[in-house]
Short mmCIF file of C-alpha atoms in Angstrom, two decimals:
data_model
loop_
_atom_site.label_atom_id
_atom_site.label_comp_id
_atom_site.label_asym_id
_atom_site.label_seq_id
_atom_site.Cartn_x
_atom_site.Cartn_y
_atom_site.Cartn_z
CA MET A 29 0.00 0.00 0.00
CA THR A 30 1.36 3.41 -0.94
CA THR A 31 1.21 6.34 1.40
CA VAL A 32 -0.65 9.56 0.68
CA PRO A 33 1.84 12.23 -0.45
CA SER A 34 2.41 15.38 1.53
CA PRO A 35 0.87 18.58 0.16
CA CYS A 36 4.08 20.43 1.04
CA ILE A 37 5.42 22.65 -1.76
CA ASN A 38 8.51 23.77 0.21
CA TRP A 39 7.15 27.23 0.90
CA CYS A 40 6.78 27.16 4.67
CA ASP A 41 5.31 30.39 5.99
CA MET A 42 2.65 30.33 8.69
CA ASN A 43 -0.11 32.90 8.42
CA PRO A 44 -0.62 34.26 11.97
CA GLU A 45 -4.17 35.35 11.13
CA ASN A 46 -5.55 31.87 10.49
CA GLY A 47 -2.79 29.45 11.52
CA TYR A 48 -2.40 27.89 8.06
CA CYS A 49 0.81 27.49 6.12
CA ARG A 50 0.70 29.79 3.09
CA GLY A 51 2.28 27.04 0.98
CA CYS A 52 0.24 23.93 1.78
CA TYR A 53 -2.61 25.27 3.94
CA ARG A 54 -2.01 22.81 6.77
CA THR A 55 -1.83 23.72 10.45
CA LEU A 56 1.39 23.32 12.41
CA THR A 57 -0.10 20.26 14.12
CA GLU A 58 -0.98 18.65 10.79
CA ILE A 59 2.52 19.34 9.48
CA ALA A 60 4.21 17.99 12.61
CA ASP A 61 2.01 14.89 12.77
CA TRP A 62 1.97 14.10 9.03
CA SER A 63 4.38 11.15 9.19
CA GLU A 64 2.34 9.57 11.99
CA LEU A 65 -1.09 9.98 10.37
CA SER A 66 -2.86 7.06 8.74
CA ASN A 67 -3.67 7.26 5.04
CA ALA A 68 -7.31 7.92 5.94
CA GLU A 69 -6.28 10.82 8.18
CA LYS A 70 -4.01 12.23 5.46
CA LEU A 71 -6.84 12.05 2.94
CA LYS A 72 -9.08 13.90 5.39
CA VAL A 73 -6.50 16.70 5.66
CA TRP A 74 -6.21 16.81 1.86
CA SER A 75 -9.98 17.15 1.57
CA GLN A 76 -9.91 20.24 3.82
CA LEU A 77 -7.14 22.09 1.97
CA GLU A 78 -9.25 23.49 -0.87
CA THR A 79 -11.70 25.09 1.54
CA ARG A 80 -8.83 26.68 3.44
CA LYS A 81 -7.20 28.35 0.45
CA PRO A 82 -9.64 31.27 0.12
CA GLN A 83 -9.31 31.85 3.87
CA ALA A 84 -5.54 32.25 3.67
CA THR A 85 -4.44 35.86 3.34
CA GLN A 86 -1.38 36.31 1.16
#
């Protein structure tokens, strides 16, 4: 079974207004825990990223 890839694009910059990374739109907790998450948990994070993008202030 393959693992779900990280959404990281190597642009790590946390937005203090909403707590999301401006590169991948994950929270610090999601980033820190990524390697420990199950594939189902990773897919859940992926499913939330699109809804976070408009909320992220550039």
